[in-house]
Tab-separated table of N, CA and C in Angstrom:
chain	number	residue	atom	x	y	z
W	1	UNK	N	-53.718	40.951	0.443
W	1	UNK	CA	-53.062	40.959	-0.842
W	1	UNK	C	-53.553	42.120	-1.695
W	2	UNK	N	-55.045	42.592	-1.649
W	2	UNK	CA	-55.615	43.369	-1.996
W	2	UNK	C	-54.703	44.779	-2.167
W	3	UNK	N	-54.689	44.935	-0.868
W	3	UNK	CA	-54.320	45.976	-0.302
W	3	UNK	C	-52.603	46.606	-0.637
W	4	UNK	N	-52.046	45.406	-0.816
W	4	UNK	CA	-50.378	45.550	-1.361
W	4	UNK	C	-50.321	45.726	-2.711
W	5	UNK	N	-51.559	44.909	-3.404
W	5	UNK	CA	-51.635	45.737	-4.939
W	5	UNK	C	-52.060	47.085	-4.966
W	6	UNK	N	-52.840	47.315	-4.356
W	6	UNK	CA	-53.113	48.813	-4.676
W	6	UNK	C	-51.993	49.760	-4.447
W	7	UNK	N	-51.686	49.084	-3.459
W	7	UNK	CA	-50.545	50.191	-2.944
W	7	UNK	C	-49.309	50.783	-4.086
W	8	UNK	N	-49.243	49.948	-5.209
W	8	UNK	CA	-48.203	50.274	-5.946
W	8	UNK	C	-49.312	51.328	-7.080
W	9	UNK	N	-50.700	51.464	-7.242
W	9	UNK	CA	-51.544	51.381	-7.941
W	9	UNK	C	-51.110	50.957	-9.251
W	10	UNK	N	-51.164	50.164	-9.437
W	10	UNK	CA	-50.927	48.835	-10.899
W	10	UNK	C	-52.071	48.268	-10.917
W	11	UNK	N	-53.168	48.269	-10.718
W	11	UNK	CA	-54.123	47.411	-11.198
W	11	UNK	C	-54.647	47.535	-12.428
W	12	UNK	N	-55.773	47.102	-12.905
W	12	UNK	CA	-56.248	47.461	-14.595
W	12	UNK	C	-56.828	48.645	-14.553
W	13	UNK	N	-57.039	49.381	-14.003
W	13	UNK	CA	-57.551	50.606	-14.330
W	13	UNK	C	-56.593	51.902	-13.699
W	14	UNK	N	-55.339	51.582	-13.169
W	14	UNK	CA	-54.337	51.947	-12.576
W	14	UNK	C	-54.792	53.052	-11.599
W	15	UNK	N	-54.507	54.537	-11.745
W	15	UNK	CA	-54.442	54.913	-10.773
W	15	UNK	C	-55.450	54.916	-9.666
W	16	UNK	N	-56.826	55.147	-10.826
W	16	UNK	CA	-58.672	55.192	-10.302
W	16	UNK	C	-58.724	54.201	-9.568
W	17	UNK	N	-57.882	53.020	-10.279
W	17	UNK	CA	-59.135	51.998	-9.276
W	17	UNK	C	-57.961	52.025	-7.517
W	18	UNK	N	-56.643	52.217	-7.524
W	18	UNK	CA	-56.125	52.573	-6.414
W	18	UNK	C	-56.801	53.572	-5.473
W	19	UNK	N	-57.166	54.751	-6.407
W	19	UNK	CA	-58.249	55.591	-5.553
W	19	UNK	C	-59.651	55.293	-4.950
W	20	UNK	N	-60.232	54.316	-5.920
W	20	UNK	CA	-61.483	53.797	-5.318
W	20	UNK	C	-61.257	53.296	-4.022
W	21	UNK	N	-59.981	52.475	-4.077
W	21	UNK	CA	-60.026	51.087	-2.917
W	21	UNK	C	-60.132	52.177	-2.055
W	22	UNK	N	-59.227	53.635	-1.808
W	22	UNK	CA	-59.172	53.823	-0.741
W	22	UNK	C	-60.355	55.095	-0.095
W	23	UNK	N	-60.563	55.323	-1.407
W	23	UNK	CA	-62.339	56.184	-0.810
W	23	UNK	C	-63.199	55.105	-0.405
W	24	UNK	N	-63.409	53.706	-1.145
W	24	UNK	CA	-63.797	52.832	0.161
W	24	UNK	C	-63.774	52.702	1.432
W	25	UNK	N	-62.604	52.625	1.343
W	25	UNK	CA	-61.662	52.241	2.508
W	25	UNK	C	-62.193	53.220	3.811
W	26	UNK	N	-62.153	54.282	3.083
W	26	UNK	CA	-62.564	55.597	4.105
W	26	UNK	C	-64.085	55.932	4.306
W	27	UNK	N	-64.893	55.769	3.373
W	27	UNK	CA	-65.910	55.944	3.257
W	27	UNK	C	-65.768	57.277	3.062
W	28	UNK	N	-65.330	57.554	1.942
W	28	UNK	CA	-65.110	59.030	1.243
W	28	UNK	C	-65.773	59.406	0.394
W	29	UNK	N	-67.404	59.535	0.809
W	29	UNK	CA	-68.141	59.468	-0.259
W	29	UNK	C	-68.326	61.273	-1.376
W	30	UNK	N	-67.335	62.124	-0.702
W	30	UNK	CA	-67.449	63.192	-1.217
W	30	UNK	C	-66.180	62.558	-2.452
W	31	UNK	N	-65.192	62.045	-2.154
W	31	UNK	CA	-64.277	62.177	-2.919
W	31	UNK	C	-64.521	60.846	-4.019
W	32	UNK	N	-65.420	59.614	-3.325
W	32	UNK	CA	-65.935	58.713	-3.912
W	32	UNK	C	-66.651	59.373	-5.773
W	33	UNK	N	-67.313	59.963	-5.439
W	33	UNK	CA	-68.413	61.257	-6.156
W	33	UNK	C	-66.982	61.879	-7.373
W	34	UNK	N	-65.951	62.494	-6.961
W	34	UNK	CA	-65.057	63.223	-7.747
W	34	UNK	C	-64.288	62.195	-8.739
W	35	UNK	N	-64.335	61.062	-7.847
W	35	UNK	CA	-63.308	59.905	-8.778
W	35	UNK	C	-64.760	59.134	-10.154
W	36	UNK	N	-65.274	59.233	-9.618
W	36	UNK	CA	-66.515	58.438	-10.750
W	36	UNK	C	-66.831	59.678	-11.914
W	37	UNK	N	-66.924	60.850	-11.180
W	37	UNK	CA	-67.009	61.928	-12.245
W	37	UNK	C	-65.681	61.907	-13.205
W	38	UNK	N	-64.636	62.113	-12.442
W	38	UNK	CA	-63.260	61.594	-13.561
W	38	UNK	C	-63.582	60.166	-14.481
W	39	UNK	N	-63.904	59.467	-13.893
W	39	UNK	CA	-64.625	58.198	-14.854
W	39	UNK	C	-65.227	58.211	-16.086
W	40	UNK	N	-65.901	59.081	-16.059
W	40	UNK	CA	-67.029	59.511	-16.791
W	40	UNK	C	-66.231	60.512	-17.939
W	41	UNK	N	-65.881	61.259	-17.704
W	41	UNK	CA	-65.045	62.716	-18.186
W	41	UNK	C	-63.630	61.811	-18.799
W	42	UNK	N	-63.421	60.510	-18.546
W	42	UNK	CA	-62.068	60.322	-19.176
W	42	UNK	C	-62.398	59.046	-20.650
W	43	UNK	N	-63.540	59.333	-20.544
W	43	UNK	CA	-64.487	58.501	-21.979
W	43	UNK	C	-64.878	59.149	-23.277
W	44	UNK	N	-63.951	58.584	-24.377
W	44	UNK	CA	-63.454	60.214	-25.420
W	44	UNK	C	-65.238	60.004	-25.988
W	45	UNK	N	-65.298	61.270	-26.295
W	45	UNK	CA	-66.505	61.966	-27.207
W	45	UNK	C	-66.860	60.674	-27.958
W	46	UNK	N	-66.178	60.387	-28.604
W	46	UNK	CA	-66.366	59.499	-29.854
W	46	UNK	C	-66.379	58.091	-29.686
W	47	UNK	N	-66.712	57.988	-28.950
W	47	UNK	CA	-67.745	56.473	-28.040
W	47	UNK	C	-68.936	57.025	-28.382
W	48	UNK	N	-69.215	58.267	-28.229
W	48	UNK	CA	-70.773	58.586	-28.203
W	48	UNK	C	-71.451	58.764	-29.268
W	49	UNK	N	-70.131	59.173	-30.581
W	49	UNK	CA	-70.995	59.386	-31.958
W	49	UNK	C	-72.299	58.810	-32.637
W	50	UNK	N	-73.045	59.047	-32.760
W	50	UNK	CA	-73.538	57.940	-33.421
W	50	UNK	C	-74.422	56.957	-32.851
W	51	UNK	N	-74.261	57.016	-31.534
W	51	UNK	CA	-74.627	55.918	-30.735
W	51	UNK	C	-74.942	56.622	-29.427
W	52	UNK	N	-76.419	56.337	-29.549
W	52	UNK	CA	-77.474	56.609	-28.541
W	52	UNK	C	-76.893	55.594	-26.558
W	53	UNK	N	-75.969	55.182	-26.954
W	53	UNK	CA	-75.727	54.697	-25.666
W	53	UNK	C	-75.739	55.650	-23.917
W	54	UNK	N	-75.545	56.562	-24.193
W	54	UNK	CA	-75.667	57.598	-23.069
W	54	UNK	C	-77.006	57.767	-22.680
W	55	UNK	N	-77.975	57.014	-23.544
W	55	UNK	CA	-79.562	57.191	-22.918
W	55	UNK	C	-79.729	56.311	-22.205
W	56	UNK	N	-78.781	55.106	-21.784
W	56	UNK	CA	-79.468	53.852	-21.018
W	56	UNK	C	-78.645	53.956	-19.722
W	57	UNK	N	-79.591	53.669	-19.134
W	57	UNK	CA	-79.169	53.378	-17.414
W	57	UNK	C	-78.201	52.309	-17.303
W	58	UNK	N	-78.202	51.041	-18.352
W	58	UNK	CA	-77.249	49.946	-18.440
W	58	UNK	C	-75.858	50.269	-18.269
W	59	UNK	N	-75.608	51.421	-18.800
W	59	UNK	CA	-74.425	52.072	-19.643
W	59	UNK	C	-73.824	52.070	-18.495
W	60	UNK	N	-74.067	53.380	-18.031
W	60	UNK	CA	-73.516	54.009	-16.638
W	60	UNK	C	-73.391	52.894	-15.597
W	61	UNK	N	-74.296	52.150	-15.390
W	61	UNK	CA	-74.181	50.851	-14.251
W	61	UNK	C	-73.065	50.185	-14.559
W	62	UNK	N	-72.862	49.930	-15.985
W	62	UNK	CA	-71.978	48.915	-16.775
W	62	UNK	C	-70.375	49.605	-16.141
W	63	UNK	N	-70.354	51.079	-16.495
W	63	UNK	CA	-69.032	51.767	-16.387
W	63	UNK	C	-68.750	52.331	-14.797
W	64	UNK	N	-69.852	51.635	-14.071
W	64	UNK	CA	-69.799	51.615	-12.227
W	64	UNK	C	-69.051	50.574	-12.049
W	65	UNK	N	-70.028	49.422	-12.546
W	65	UNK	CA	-69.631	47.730	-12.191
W	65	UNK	C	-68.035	47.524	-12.869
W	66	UNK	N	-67.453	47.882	-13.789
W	66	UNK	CA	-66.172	47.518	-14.581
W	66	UNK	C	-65.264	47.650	-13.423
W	67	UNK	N	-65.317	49.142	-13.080
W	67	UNK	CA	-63.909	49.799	-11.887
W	67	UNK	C	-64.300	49.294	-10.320
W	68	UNK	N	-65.411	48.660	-10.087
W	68	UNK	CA	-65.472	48.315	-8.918
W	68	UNK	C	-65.101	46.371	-8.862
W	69	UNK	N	-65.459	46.048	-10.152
W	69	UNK	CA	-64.835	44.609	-10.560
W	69	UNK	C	-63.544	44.635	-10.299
W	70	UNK	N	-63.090	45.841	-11.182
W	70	UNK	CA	-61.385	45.505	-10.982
W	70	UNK	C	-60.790	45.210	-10.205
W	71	UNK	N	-61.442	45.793	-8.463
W	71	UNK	CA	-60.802	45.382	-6.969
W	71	UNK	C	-61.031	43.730	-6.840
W	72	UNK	N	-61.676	43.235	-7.159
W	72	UNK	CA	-62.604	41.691	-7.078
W	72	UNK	C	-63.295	41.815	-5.828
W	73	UNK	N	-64.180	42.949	-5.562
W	73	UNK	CA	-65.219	43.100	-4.532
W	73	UNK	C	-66.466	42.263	-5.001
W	74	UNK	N	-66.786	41.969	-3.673
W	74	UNK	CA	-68.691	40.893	-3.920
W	74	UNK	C	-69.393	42.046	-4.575
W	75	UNK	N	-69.444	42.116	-5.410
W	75	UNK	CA	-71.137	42.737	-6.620
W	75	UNK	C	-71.608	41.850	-6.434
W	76	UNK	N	-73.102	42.040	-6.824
W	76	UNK	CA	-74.484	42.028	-6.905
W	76	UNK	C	-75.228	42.919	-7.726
W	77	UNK	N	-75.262	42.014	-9.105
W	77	UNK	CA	-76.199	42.996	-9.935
W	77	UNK	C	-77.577	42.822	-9.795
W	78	UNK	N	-78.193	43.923	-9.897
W	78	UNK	CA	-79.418	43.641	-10.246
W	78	UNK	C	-80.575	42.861	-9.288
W	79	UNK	N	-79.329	42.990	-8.002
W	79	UNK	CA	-80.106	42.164	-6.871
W	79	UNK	C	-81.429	42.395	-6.379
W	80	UNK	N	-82.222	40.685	-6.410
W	80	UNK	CA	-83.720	40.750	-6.575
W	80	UNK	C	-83.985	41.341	-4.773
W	81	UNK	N	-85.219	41.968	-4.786
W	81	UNK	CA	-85.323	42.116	-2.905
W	81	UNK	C	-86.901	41.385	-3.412
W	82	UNK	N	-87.790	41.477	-2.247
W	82	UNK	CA	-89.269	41.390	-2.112
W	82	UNK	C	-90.063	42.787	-3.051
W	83	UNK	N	-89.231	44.238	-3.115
W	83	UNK	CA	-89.855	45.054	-3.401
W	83	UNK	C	-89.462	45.560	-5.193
W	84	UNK	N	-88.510	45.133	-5.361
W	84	UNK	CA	-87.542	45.166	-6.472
W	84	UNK	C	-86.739	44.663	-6.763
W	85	UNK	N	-85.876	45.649	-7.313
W	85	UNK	CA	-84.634	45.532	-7.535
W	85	UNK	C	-82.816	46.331	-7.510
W	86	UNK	N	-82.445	46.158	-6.636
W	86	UNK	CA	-80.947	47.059	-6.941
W	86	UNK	C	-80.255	47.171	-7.648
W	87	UNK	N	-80.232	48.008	-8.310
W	87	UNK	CA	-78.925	48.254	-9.324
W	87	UNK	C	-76.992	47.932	-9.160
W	88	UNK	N	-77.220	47.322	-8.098
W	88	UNK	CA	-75.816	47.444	-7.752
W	88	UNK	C	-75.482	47.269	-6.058
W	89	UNK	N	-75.252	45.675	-5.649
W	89	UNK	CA	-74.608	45.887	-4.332
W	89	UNK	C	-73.531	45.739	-4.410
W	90	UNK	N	-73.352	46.347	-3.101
W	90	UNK	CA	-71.352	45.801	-3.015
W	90	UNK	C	-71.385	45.535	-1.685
W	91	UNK	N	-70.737	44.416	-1.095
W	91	UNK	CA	-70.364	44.010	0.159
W	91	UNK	C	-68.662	43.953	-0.214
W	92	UNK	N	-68.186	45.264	1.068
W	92	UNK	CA	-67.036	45.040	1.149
W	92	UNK	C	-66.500	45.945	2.642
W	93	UNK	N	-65.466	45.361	3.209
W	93	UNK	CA	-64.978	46.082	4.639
W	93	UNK	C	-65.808	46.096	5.620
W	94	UNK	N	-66.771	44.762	5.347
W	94	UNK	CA	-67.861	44.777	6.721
W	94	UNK	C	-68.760	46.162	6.613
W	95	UNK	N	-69.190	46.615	5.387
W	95	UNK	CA	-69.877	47.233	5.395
W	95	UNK	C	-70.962	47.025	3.805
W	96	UNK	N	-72.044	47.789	3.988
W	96	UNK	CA	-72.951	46.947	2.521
W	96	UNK	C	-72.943	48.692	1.727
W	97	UNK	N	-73.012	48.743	0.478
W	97	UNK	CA	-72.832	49.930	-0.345
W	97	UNK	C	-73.925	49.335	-1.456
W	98	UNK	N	-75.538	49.866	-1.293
W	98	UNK	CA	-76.212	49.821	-2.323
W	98	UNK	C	-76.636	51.220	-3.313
W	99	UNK	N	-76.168	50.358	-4.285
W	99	UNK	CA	-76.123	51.708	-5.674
W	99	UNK	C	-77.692	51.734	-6.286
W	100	UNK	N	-77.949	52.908	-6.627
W	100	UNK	CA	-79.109	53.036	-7.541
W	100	UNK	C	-78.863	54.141	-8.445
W	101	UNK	N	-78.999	54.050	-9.757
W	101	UNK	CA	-78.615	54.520	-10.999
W	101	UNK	C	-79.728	55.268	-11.904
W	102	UNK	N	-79.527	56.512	-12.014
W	102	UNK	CA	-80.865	56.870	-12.668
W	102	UNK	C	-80.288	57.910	-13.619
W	103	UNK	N	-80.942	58.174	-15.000
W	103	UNK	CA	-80.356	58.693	-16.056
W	103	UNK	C	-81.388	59.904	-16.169
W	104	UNK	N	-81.502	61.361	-16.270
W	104	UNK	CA	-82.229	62.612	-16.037
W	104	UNK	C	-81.136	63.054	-17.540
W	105	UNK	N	-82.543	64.333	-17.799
W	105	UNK	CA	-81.956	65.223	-19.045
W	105	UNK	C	-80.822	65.645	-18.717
W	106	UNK	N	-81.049	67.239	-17.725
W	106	UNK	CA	-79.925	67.389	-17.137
W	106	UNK	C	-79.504	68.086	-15.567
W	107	UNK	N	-80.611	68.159	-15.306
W	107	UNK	CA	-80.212	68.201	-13.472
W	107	UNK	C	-80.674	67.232	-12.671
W	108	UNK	N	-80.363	66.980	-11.442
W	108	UNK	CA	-80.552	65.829	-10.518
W	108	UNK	C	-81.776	66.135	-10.088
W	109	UNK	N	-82.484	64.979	-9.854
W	109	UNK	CA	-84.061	64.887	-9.000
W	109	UNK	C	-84.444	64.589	-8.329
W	110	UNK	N	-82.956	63.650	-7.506
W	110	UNK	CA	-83.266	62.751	-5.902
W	110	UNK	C	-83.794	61.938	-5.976
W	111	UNK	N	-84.570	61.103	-7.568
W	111	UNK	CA	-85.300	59.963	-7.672
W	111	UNK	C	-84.264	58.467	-7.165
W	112	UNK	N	-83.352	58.378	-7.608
W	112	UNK	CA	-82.309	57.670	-7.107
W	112	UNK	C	-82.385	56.899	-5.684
W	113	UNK	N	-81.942	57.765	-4.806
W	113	UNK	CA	-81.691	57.736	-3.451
W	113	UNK	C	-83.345	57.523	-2.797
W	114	UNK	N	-84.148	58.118	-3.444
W	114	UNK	CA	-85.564	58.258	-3.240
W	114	UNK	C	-85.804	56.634	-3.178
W	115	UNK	N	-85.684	56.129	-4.385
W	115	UNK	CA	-86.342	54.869	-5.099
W	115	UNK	C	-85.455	53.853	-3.814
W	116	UNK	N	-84.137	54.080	-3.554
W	116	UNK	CA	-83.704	53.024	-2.434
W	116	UNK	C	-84.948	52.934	-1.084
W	117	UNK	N	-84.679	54.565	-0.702
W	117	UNK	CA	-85.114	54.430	0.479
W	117	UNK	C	-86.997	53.811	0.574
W	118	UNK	N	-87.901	54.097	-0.584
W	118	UNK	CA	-89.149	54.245	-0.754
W	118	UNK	C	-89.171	52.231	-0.268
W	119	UNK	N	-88.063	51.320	-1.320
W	119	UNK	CA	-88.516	50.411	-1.679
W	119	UNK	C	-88.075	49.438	-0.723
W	120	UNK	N	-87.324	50.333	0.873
W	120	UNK	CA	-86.340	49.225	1.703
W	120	UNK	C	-85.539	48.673	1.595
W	121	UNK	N	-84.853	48.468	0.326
W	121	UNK	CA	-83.720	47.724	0.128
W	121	UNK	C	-82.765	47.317	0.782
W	122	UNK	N	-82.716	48.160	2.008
W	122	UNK	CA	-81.642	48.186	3.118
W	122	UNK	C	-81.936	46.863	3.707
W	123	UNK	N	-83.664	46.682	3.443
W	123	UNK	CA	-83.782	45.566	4.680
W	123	UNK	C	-83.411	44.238	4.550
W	124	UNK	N	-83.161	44.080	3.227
W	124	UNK	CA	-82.356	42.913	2.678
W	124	UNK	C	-81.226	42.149	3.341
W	125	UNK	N	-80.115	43.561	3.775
W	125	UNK	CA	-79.020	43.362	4.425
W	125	UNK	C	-78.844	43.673	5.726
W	126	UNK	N	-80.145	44.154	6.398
W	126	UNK	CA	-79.593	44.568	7.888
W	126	UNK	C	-79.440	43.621	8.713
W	127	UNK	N	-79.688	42.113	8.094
W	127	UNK	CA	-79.523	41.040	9.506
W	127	UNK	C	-78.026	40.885	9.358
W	128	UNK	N	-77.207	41.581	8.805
W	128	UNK	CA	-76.023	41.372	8.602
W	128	UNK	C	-75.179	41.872	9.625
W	129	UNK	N	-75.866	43.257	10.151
W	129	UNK	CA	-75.148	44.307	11.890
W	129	UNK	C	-74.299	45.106	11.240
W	130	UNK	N	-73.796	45.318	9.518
W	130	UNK	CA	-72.943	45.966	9.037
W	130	UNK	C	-73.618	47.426	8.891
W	131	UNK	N	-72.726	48.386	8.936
W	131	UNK	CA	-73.472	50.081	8.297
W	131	UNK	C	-74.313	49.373	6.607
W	132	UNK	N	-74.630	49.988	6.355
W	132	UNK	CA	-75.479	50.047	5.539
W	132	UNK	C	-75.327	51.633	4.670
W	133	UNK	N	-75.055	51.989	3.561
W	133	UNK	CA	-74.675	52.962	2.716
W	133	UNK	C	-75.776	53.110	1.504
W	134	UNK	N	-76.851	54.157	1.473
W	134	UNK	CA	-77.517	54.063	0.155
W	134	UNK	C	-77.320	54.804	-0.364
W	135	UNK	N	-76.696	55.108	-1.728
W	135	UNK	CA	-75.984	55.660	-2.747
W	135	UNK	C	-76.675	56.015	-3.722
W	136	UNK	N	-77.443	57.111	-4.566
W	136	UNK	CA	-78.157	57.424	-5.161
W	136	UNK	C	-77.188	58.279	-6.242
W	137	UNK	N	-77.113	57.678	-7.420
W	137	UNK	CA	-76.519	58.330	-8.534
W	137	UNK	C	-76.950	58.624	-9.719
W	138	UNK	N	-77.220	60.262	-10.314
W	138	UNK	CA	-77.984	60.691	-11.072
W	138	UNK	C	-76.922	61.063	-12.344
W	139	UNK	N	-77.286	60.327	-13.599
W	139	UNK	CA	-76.440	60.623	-14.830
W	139	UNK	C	-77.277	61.552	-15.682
W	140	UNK	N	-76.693	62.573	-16.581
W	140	UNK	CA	-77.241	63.491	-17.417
W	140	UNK	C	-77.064	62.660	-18.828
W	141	UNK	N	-78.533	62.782	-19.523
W	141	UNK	CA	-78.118	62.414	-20.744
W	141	UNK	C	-77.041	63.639	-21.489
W	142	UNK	N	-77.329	64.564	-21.182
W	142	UNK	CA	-76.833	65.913	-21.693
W	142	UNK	C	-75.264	65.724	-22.019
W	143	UNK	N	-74.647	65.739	-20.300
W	143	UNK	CA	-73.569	65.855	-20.489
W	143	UNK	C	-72.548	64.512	-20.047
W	144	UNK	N	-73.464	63.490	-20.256
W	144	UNK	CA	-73.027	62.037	-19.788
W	144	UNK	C	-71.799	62.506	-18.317
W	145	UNK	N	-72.328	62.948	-17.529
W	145	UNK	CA	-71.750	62.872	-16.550
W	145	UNK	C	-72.955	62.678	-14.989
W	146	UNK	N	-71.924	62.587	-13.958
W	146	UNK	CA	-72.298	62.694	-12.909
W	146	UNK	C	-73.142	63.941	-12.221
W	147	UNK	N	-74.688	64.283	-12.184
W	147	UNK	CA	-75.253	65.493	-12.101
W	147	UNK	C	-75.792	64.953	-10.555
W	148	UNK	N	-75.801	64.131	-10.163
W	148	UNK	CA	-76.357	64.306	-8.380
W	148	UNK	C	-75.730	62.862	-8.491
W	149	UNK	N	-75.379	63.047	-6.664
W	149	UNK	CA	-74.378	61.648	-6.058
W	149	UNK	C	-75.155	62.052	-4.702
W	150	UNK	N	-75.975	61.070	-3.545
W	150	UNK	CA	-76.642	61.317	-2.694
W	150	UNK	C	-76.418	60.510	-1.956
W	151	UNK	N	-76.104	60.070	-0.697
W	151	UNK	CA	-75.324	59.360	0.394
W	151	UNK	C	-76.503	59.266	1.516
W	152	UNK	N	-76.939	58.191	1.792
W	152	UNK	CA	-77.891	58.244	3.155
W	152	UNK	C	-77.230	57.042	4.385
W	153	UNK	N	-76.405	57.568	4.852
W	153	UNK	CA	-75.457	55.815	5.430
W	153	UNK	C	-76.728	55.736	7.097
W	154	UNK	N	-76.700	54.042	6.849
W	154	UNK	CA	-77.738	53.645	8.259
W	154	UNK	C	-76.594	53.164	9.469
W	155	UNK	N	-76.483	53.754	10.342
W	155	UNK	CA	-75.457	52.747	11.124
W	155	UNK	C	-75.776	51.351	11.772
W	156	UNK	N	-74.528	50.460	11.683
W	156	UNK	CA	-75.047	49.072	11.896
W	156	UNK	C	-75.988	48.577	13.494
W	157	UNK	N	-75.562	49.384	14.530
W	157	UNK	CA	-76.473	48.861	15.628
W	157	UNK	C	-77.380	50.179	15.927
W	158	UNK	N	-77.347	51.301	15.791
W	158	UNK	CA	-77.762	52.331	15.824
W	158	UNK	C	-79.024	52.658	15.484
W	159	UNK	N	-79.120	52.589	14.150
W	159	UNK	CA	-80.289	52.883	13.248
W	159	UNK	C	-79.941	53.976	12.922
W	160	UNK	N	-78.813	54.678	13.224
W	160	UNK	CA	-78.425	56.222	13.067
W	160	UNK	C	-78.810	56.587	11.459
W	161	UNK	N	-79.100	57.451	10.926
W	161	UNK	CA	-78.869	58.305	9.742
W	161	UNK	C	-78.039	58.980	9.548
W	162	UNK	N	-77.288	59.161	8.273
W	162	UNK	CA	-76.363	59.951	7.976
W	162	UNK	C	-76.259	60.539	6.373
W	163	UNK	N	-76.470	62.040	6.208
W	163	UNK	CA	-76.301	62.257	4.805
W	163	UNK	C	-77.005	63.341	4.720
């Protein structure tokens, strides 16, 4: 049913979130990266007046979690592990997509993708046999946008690396 809504893209966030389903879909994580930056870039100035909100990591997670809600994919906020915490799972297409969210002045630092891989998070979900995707996303306070997007995918029987 999913899939026949998108197709007209009519959902609540119309065309984006049609595009998400299908950079999902593909595991298009270059083009995944271009559609979240449009995300970001289509949020007028004047949200920001005034209001220190572009300094919190909440923010950006908040304006991840909205467009990935809209599909009604399994999230997982804030999901507890043994070592931490994730900013963001998603189980969807038999595959697991864990987000980590980190807010920098204004260039990327790899802390992100770093902080997944340092803390295992993967290992949460590997009794599952699905790929496994760790997603490291770096926001600028500067220019409230997308300044590093970092992809490390585990394959499900493999152990392969990718990214």
């Amino acid at each position: 049913m999913l899939a026949g809504l998108v197709g007209g893209e009519t959902l609540l966030s119309g065309q984006h979130t049609g595009q998400l389903y299908r950079r999902l879909m593909a595991n298009d994580f270059a083009g995944l990266q271009r559609l979240i930056t449009a995300f970001f870039a289509s949020i007028p100035h004047d949200w920001y007046r005034n209001n220190p909100i572009a300094r919190y990591e909440g923010y950006y997670a908040s304006v991840f979690y909205s467009h990935f809600a809209a599909l009604g994919l399994d999230i997982r906020l804030e999901d507890a592990t043994n070592k931490g915490r994730i900013d963001m799972a998603v189980l969807f297409n038999g595959q697991v997509y864990l987000f980590e969210f980190k807010v920098v002045e204004l260039v990327p630092e790899g802390k992100a993708l770093q902080q997944l891989r340092d803390r295992a998070y993967a290992d949460k979900y590997r009794a599952r046999g699905e790929p496994i995707h760790l997603i490291g996303v770096e926001l600028s306070r500067e220019s409230r946008s997308v300044v590093g997007f970092e992809v490390d995918s585990v394959g499900a029987r493999s152990g392969e690396r990718h990214g």
